[in-house]
Short mmCIF file of C-alpha atoms and ligand atoms in Angstrom, two decimals:
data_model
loop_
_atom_site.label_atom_id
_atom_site.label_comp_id
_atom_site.label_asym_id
_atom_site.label_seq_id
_atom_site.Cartn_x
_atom_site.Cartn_y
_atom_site.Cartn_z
CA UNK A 1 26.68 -1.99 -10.49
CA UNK A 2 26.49 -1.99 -6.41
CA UNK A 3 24.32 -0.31 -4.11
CA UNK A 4 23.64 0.11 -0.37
CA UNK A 5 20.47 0.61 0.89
CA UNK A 6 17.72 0.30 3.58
CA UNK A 7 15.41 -2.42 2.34
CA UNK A 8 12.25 -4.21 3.62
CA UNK A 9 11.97 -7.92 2.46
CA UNK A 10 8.82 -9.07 1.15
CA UNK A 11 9.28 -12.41 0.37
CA UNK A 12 11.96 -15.46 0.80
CA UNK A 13 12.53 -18.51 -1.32
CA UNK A 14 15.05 -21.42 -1.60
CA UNK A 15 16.07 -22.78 -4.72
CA UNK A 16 19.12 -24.27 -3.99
CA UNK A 17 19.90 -26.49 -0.55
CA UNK A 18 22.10 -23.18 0.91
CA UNK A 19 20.63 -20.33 -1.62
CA UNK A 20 17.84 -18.09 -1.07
CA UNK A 21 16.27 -15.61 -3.36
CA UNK A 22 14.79 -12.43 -2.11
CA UNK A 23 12.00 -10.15 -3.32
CA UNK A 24 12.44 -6.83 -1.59
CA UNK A 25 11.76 -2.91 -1.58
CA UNK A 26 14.16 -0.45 -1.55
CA UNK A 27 13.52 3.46 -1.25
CA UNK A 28 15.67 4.55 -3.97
CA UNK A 29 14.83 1.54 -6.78
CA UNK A 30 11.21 0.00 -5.96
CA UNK A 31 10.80 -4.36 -6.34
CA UNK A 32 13.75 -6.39 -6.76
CA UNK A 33 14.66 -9.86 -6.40
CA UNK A 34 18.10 -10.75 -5.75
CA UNK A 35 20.16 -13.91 -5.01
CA UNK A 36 21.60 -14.63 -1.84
CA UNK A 37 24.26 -17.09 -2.86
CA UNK A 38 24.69 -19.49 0.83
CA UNK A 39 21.95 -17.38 2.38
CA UNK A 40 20.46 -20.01 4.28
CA UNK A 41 23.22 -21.15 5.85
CA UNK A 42 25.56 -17.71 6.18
CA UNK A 43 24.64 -16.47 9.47
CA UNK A 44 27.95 -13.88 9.15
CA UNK A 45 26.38 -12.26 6.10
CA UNK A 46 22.88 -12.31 6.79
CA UNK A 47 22.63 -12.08 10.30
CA UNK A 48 18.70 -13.27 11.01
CA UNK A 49 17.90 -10.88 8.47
CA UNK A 50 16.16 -12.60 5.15
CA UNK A 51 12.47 -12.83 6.61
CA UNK A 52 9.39 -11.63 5.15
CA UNK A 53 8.60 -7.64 6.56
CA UNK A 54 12.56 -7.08 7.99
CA UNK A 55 13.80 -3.57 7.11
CA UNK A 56 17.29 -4.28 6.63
CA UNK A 57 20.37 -3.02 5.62
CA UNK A 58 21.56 -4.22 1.91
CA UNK A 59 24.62 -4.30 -0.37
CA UNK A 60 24.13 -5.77 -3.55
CA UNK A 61 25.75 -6.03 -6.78
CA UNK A 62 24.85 -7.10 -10.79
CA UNK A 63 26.76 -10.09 -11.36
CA UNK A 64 29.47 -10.37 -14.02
CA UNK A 65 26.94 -9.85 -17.33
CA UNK A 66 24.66 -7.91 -15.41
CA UNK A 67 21.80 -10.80 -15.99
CA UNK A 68 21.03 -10.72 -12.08
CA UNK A 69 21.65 -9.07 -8.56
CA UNK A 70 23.52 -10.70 -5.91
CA UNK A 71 22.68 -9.94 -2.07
CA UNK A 72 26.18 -9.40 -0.66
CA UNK A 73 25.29 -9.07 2.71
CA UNK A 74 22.71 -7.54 5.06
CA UNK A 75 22.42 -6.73 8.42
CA UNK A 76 19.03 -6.54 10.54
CA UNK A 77 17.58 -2.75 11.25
CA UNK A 78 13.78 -4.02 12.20
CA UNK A 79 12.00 -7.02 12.88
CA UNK A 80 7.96 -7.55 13.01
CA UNK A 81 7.13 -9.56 16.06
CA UNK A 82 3.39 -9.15 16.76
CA UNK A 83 2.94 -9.70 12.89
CA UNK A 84 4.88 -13.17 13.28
CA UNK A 85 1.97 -14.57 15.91
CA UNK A 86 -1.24 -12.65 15.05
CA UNK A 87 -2.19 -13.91 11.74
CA UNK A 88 -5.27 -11.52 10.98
CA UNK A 89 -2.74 -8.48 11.66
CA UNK A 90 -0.05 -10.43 9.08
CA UNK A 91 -2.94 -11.32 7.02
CA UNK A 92 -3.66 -7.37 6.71
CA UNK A 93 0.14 -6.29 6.27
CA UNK A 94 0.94 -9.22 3.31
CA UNK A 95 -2.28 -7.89 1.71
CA UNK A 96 -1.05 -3.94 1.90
CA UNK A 97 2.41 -5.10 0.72
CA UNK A 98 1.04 -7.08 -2.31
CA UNK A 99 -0.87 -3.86 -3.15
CA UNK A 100 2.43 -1.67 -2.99
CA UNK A 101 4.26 -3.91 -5.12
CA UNK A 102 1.19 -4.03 -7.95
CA UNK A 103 1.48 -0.01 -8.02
CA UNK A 104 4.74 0.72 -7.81
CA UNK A 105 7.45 -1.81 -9.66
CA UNK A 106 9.77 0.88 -10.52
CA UNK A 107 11.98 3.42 -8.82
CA UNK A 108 9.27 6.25 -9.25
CA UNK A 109 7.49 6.79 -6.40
CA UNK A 110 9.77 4.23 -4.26
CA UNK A 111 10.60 6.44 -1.42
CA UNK A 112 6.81 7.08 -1.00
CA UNK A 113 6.17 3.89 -1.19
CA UNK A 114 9.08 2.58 1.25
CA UNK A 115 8.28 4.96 3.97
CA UNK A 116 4.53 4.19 3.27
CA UNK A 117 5.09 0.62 3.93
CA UNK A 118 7.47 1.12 7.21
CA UNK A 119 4.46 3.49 8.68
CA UNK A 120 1.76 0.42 7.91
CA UNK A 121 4.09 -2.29 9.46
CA UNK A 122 5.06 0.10 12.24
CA UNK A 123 1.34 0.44 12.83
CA UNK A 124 0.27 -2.89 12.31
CA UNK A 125 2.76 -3.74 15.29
CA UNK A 126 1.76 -1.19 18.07
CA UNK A 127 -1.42 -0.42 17.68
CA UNK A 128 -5.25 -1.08 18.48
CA UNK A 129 -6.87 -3.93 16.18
CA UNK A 130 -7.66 -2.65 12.83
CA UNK A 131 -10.28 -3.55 10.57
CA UNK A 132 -11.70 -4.41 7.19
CA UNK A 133 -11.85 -0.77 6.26
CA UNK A 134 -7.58 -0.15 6.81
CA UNK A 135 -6.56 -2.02 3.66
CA UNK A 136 -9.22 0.05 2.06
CA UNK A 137 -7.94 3.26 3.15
CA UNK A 138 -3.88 1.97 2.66
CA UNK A 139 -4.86 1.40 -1.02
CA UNK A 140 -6.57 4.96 -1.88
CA UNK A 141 -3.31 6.33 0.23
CA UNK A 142 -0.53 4.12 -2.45
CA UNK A 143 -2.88 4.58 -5.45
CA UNK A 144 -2.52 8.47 -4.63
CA UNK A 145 0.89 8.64 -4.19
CA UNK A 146 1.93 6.83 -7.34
CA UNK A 147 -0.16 9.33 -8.97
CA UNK A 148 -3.59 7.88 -9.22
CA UNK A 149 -7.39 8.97 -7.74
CA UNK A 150 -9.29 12.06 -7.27
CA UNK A 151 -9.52 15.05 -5.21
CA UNK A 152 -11.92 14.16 -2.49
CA UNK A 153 -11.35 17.59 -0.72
CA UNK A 154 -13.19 19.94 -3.83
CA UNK A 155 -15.83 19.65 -6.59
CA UNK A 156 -13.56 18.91 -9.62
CA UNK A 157 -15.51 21.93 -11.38
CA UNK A 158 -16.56 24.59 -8.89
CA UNK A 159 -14.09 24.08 -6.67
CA UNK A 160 -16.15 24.24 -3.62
CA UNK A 161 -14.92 22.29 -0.55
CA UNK A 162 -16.53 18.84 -0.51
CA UNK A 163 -17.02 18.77 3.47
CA UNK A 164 -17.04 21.61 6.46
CA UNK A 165 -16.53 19.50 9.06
CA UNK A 166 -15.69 15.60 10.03
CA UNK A 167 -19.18 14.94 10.46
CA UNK A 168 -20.79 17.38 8.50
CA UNK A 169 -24.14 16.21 6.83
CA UNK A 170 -25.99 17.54 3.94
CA UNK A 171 -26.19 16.64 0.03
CA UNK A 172 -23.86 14.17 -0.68
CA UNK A 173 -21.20 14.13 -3.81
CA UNK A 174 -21.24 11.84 -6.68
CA UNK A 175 -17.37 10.30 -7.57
CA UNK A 176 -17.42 9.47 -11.56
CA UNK A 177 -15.28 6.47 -11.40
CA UNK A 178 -14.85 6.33 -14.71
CA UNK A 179 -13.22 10.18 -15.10
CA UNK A 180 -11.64 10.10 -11.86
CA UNK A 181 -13.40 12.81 -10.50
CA UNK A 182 -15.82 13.99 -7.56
CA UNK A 183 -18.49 16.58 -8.60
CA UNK A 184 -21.07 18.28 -6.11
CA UNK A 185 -24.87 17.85 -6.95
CA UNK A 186 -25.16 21.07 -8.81
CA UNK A 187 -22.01 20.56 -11.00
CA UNK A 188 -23.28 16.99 -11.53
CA UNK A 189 -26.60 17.87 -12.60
CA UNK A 190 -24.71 20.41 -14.88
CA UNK A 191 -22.18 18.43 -16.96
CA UNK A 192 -22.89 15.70 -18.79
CA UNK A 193 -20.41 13.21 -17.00
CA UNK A 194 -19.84 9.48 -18.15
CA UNK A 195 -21.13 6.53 -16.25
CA UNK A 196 -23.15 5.36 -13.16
CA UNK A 197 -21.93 7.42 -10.33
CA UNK A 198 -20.86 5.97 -7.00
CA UNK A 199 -22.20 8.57 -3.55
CA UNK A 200 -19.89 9.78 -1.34
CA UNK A 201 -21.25 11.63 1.51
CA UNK A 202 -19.35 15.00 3.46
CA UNK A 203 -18.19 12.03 5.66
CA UNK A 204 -16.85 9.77 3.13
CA UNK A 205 -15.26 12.62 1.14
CA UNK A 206 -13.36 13.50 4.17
CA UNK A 207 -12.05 9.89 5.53
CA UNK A 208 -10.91 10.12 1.24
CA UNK A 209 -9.18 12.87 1.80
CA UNK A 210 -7.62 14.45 5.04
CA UNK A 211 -8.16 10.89 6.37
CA UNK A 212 -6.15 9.07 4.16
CA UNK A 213 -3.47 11.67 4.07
CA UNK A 214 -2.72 11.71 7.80
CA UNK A 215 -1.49 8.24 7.33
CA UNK A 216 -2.62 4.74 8.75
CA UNK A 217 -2.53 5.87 12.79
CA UNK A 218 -5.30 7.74 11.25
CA UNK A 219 -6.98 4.75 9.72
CA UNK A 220 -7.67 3.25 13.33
CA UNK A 221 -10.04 5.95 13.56
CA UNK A 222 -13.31 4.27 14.85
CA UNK A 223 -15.96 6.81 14.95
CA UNK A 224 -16.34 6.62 11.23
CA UNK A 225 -20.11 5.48 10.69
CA UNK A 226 -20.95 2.60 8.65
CA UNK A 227 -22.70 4.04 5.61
CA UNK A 228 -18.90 5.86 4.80
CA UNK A 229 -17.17 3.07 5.88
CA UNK A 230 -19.54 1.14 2.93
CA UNK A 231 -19.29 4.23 0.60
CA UNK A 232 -15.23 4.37 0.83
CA UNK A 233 -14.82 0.72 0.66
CA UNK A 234 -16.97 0.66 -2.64
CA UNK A 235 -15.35 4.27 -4.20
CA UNK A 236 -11.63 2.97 -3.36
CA UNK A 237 -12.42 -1.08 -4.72
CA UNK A 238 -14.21 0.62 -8.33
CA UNK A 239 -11.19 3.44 -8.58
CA UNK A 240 -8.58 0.55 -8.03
CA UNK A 241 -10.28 -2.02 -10.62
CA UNK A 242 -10.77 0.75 -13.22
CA UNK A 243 -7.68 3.12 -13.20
CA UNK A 244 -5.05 0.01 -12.25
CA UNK A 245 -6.48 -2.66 -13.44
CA UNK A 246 -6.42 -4.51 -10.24
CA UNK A 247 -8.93 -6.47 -8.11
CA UNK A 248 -7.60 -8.96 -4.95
CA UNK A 249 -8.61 -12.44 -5.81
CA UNK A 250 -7.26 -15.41 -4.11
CA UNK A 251 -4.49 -14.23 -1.64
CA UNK A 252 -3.06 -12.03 -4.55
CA UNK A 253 -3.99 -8.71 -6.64
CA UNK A 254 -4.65 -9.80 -10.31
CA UNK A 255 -5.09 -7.65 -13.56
CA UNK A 256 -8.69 -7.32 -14.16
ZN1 ZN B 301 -19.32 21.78 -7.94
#
Protein backbone atom coordinates (compact mmCIF):
# COMPACT_ATOMS: atom_id res chain seq x y z
CA UNK A 1 0.00 0.00 0.00
CA UNK A 2 1.04 3.91 -0.60
CA UNK A 3 -0.76 6.97 -0.11
CA UNK A 4 -0.40 10.76 -0.47
CA UNK A 5 -1.96 12.98 1.66
CA UNK A 6 -2.25 16.29 3.60
CA UNK A 7 -1.40 15.44 7.18
CA UNK A 8 -1.03 17.35 10.51
CA UNK A 9 1.64 15.81 12.91
CA UNK A 10 0.76 15.38 16.37
CA UNK A 11 3.56 14.02 17.89
CA UNK A 12 7.50 13.20 17.19
CA UNK A 13 9.74 10.59 18.72
CA UNK A 14 13.28 9.16 18.21
CA UNK A 15 14.04 5.72 18.66
CA UNK A 16 16.92 5.28 16.78
CA UNK A 17 20.11 7.97 16.66
CA UNK A 18 18.77 9.15 12.82
CA UNK A 19 14.99 7.60 13.01
CA UNK A 20 11.95 9.28 14.05
CA UNK A 21 8.49 7.95 14.47
CA UNK A 22 5.48 10.02 13.79
CA UNK A 23 1.93 10.05 15.13
CA UNK A 24 -0.17 12.01 12.70
CA UNK A 25 -3.78 12.78 11.20
CA UNK A 26 -4.71 12.43 7.91
CA UNK A 27 -8.20 13.45 6.32
CA UNK A 28 -8.86 10.40 4.48
CA UNK A 29 -7.51 7.57 7.28
CA UNK A 30 -7.68 9.23 10.94
CA UNK A 31 -4.33 8.38 13.65
CA UNK A 32 -1.35 6.80 12.34
CA UNK A 33 2.08 6.38 13.35
CA UNK A 34 4.62 5.82 10.84
CA UNK A 35 8.45 5.45 10.65
CA UNK A 36 10.60 7.91 9.25
CA UNK A 37 13.63 5.79 8.52
CA UNK A 38 16.86 8.81 8.74
CA UNK A 39 14.23 11.40 9.62
CA UNK A 40 16.27 13.27 11.88
CA UNK A 41 18.95 13.75 9.90
CA UNK A 42 17.25 13.85 6.08
CA UNK A 43 16.69 17.40 5.58
CA UNK A 44 15.98 16.46 1.54
CA UNK A 45 13.04 14.29 2.55
CA UNK A 46 11.63 15.99 5.35
CA UNK A 47 12.29 19.41 4.78
CA UNK A 48 11.64 21.10 8.53
CA UNK A 49 8.55 19.28 8.42
CA UNK A 50 8.27 16.43 11.39
CA UNK A 51 7.13 18.88 14.30
CA UNK A 52 4.27 18.61 16.49
CA UNK A 53 0.94 20.74 14.78
CA UNK A 54 2.73 20.97 10.94
CA UNK A 55 0.13 20.26 8.23
CA UNK A 56 2.23 18.66 5.80
CA UNK A 57 2.35 16.95 2.76
CA UNK A 58 2.88 12.93 3.11
CA UNK A 59 3.75 9.84 1.04
CA UNK A 60 3.89 6.78 2.81
CA UNK A 61 3.98 3.22 2.21
CA UNK A 62 3.35 -0.45 4.26
CA UNK A 63 6.59 -1.99 4.36
CA UNK A 64 7.36 -5.35 2.75
CA UNK A 65 4.83 -7.63 5.20
CA UNK A 66 2.66 -4.86 5.71
CA UNK A 67 3.58 -4.95 9.72
CA UNK A 68 4.23 -1.03 9.58
CA UNK A 69 4.11 2.35 7.54
CA UNK A 70 7.09 4.04 6.35
CA UNK A 71 7.11 8.03 5.93
CA UNK A 72 8.68 8.37 2.48
CA UNK A 73 8.92 11.87 2.41
CA UNK A 74 7.08 15.08 3.30
CA UNK A 75 7.19 18.45 2.49
CA UNK A 76 6.02 21.50 4.81
CA UNK A 77 2.35 23.14 3.89
CA UNK A 78 1.89 25.01 7.53
CA UNK A 79 3.77 25.76 10.46
CA UNK A 80 2.35 27.03 14.07
CA UNK A 81 4.48 29.87 15.24
CA UNK A 82 2.57 31.72 18.00
CA UNK A 83 1.76 28.12 19.39
CA UNK A 84 5.69 27.42 19.53
CA UNK A 85 6.23 30.58 22.19
CA UNK A 86 2.86 31.01 24.00
CA UNK A 87 2.56 28.00 26.07
CA UNK A 88 -1.10 28.54 27.51
CA UNK A 89 -2.27 28.85 23.68
CA UNK A 90 -0.08 25.33 22.96
CA UNK A 91 -1.26 24.13 26.21
CA UNK A 92 -5.00 24.62 24.79
CA UNK A 93 -4.24 23.21 21.15
CA UNK A 94 -2.22 19.76 22.58
CA UNK A 95 -5.29 19.41 24.86
CA UNK A 96 -7.97 19.77 21.72
CA UNK A 97 -5.70 17.46 19.67
CA UNK A 98 -5.52 14.74 22.42
CA UNK A 99 -9.34 14.97 22.47
CA UNK A 100 -9.59 14.44 18.56
CA UNK A 101 -7.44 11.56 18.61
CA UNK A 102 -9.56 9.80 21.75
CA UNK A 103 -12.81 10.22 19.41
CA UNK A 104 -11.84 9.53 16.28
CA UNK A 105 -8.96 6.61 15.71
CA UNK A 106 -10.36 5.49 12.52
CA UNK A 107 -10.98 6.77 9.03
CA UNK A 108 -14.75 7.59 9.88
CA UNK A 109 -15.25 10.89 10.54
CA UNK A 110 -11.44 11.85 9.60
CA UNK A 111 -12.12 14.59 7.21
CA UNK A 112 -14.32 16.22 9.94
CA UNK A 113 -12.00 15.79 12.19
CA UNK A 114 -8.87 17.03 10.01
CA UNK A 115 -10.48 20.17 8.91
CA UNK A 116 -11.79 20.53 12.56
CA UNK A 117 -8.35 20.48 13.84
CA UNK A 118 -6.75 22.93 11.00
CA UNK A 119 -9.75 25.55 11.97
CA UNK A 120 -8.66 25.21 15.97
CA UNK A 121 -4.86 25.58 15.18
CA UNK A 122 -5.65 28.26 12.59
CA UNK A 123 -7.51 29.98 15.39
CA UNK A 124 -5.37 29.34 18.13
CA UNK A 125 -2.66 31.28 15.95
CA UNK A 126 -4.50 34.56 14.92
CA UNK A 127 -6.75 35.26 17.22
CA UNK A 128 -7.78 37.09 20.60
CA UNK A 129 -6.78 35.00 23.87
CA UNK A 130 -9.15 32.26 24.48
CA UNK A 131 -10.25 30.79 27.55
CA UNK A 132 -11.13 27.91 29.81
CA UNK A 133 -14.50 27.60 28.20
CA UNK A 134 -12.87 26.91 24.23
CA UNK A 135 -11.69 23.38 24.94
CA UNK A 136 -15.11 22.96 26.37
CA UNK A 137 -16.90 24.06 23.41
CA UNK A 138 -14.05 22.19 20.82
CA UNK A 139 -15.05 18.93 22.62
CA UNK A 140 -19.07 19.13 22.32
CA UNK A 141 -18.10 20.33 18.50
CA UNK A 142 -15.69 16.66 17.86
CA UNK A 143 -18.00 14.60 20.13
CA UNK A 144 -20.88 15.81 17.63
CA UNK A 145 -19.29 15.23 14.63
CA UNK A 146 -18.15 11.69 15.30
CA UNK A 147 -21.68 11.13 16.03
CA UNK A 148 -22.14 11.73 19.69
CA UNK A 149 -24.43 14.42 21.99
CA UNK A 150 -27.79 15.87 21.85
CA UNK A 151 -29.84 18.31 20.09
CA UNK A 152 -29.47 21.47 22.03
CA UNK A 153 -31.59 23.45 19.43
CA UNK A 154 -35.28 21.40 20.30
CA UNK A 155 -37.04 19.56 23.16
CA UNK A 156 -36.19 15.91 22.24
CA UNK A 157 -40.13 15.26 22.59
CA UNK A 158 -42.16 18.31 21.60
CA UNK A 159 -39.96 19.58 19.40
CA UNK A 160 -40.22 23.10 20.45
CA UNK A 161 -37.16 25.35 19.89
CA UNK A 162 -35.02 25.39 23.03
CA UNK A 163 -34.09 29.28 22.73
CA UNK A 164 -35.66 32.50 20.70
CA UNK A 165 -32.93 34.50 20.89
CA UNK A 166 -29.00 34.61 22.06
CA UNK A 167 -29.97 35.98 25.23
CA UNK A 168 -33.31 34.96 25.64
CA UNK A 169 -34.36 34.23 29.35
CA UNK A 170 -37.14 32.26 30.73
CA UNK A 171 -37.55 28.50 32.10
CA UNK A 172 -34.59 26.78 31.60
CA UNK A 173 -34.17 23.02 30.00
CA UNK A 174 -33.06 20.00 31.77
CA UNK A 175 -30.19 17.78 29.54
CA UNK A 176 -30.62 13.92 30.76
CA UNK A 177 -27.05 13.00 30.54
CA UNK A 178 -27.65 9.73 30.87
CA UNK A 179 -30.22 9.42 27.57
CA UNK A 180 -28.52 11.98 25.69
CA UNK A 181 -31.24 14.17 25.47
CA UNK A 182 -32.55 17.84 26.31
CA UNK A 183 -36.28 18.03 27.36
CA UNK A 184 -38.22 21.40 28.14
CA UNK A 185 -39.88 21.69 31.67
CA UNK A 186 -43.22 20.48 30.56
CA UNK A 187 -41.92 17.40 28.63
CA UNK A 188 -39.67 16.77 31.67
CA UNK A 189 -42.27 16.89 34.16
CA UNK A 190 -44.14 14.53 31.68
CA UNK A 191 -41.86 11.53 31.00
CA UNK A 192 -40.41 9.62 33.37
CA UNK A 193 -36.66 10.22 32.29
CA UNK A 194 -33.59 8.43 34.00
CA UNK A 195 -31.18 10.20 36.26
CA UNK A 196 -30.30 13.55 37.97
CA UNK A 197 -30.68 16.15 35.35
CA UNK A 198 -28.04 18.76 34.61
CA UNK A 199 -29.90 22.78 33.70
CA UNK A 200 -29.22 24.34 30.73
CA UNK A 201 -30.63 27.70 30.35
CA UNK A 202 -32.02 29.44 26.65
CA UNK A 203 -28.38 30.75 26.83
CA UNK A 204 -26.56 27.64 27.39
CA UNK A 205 -28.74 25.68 24.94
CA UNK A 206 -27.76 28.09 22.33
CA UNK A 207 -23.74 28.47 22.89
CA UNK A 208 -24.57 24.12 22.62
CA UNK A 209 -25.92 24.51 19.64
CA UNK A 210 -25.62 27.31 16.91
CA UNK A 211 -22.52 28.23 18.98
CA UNK A 212 -20.66 25.28 18.68
CA UNK A 213 -21.61 24.76 15.11
CA UNK A 214 -20.26 28.05 13.76
CA UNK A 215 -16.90 26.75 14.66
CA UNK A 216 -14.10 27.94 17.18
CA UNK A 217 -13.89 31.88 15.75
CA UNK A 218 -17.19 31.53 17.35
CA UNK A 219 -15.89 30.17 20.61
CA UNK A 220 -13.96 33.56 21.29
CA UNK A 221 -17.27 34.88 21.80
CA UNK A 222 -17.05 36.85 25.15
CA UNK A 223 -20.40 38.10 25.99
CA UNK A 224 -21.44 34.68 27.11
CA UNK A 225 -22.41 35.15 30.93
CA UNK A 226 -20.95 33.07 33.53
CA UNK A 227 -23.81 30.93 34.79
CA UNK A 228 -23.78 29.28 30.83
CA UNK A 229 -20.33 29.39 30.66
CA UNK A 230 -20.63 27.04 34.19
CA UNK A 231 -23.75 25.21 32.80
CA UNK A 232 -21.90 24.22 29.31
CA UNK A 233 -18.69 23.42 30.92
CA UNK A 234 -20.56 20.95 33.35
CA UNK A 235 -23.26 19.50 30.40
CA UNK A 236 -20.19 18.98 27.84
CA UNK A 237 -17.53 17.37 30.89
CA UNK A 238 -20.80 14.75 32.15
CA UNK A 239 -21.81 13.99 28.21
CA UNK A 240 -18.02 13.32 27.46
CA UNK A 241 -17.37 11.03 30.71
CA UNK A 242 -20.64 9.12 30.14
CA UNK A 243 -21.17 8.54 26.33
CA UNK A 244 -17.07 8.20 25.60
CA UNK A 245 -15.83 7.13 28.42
CA UNK A 246 -13.36 9.87 28.74
CA UNK A 247 -12.31 12.36 31.45
CA UNK A 248 -8.72 14.59 31.07
CA UNK A 249 -6.53 13.59 33.90
CA UNK A 250 -2.93 14.37 34.03
CA UNK A 251 -1.93 16.03 30.65
CA UNK A 252 -3.91 13.17 28.84
CA UNK A 253 -7.71 11.94 28.26
CA UNK A 254 -8.12 8.52 30.07
CA UNK A 255 -11.02 5.89 29.91
CA UNK A 256 -13.15 6.47 32.84
ZN1 LIG B 1 -40.84 19.64 25.19
Amino acid sequence: MEFTDKALVLKVGAFREADLWVRFLSPSRGALTAFAFGGAKSKRRFCGCLDALCEIHVRVRSSGRGEYLCLEEGSLLAAPRRLRTDWHRLGLAMRCIKFLEAVCPGSQGAPEAYALACDLLRTLEEETEPDTLFAHLFRARASREQGFGPDFERCAACGEPLFHAQNGRGQAHLLFVEEGRVLCRICASRTGAAGRPLQISQESAYVLGPVVDAGPQAWLEPDISPQARRECAAAVDALVRYHLGLAWDRARYRNV
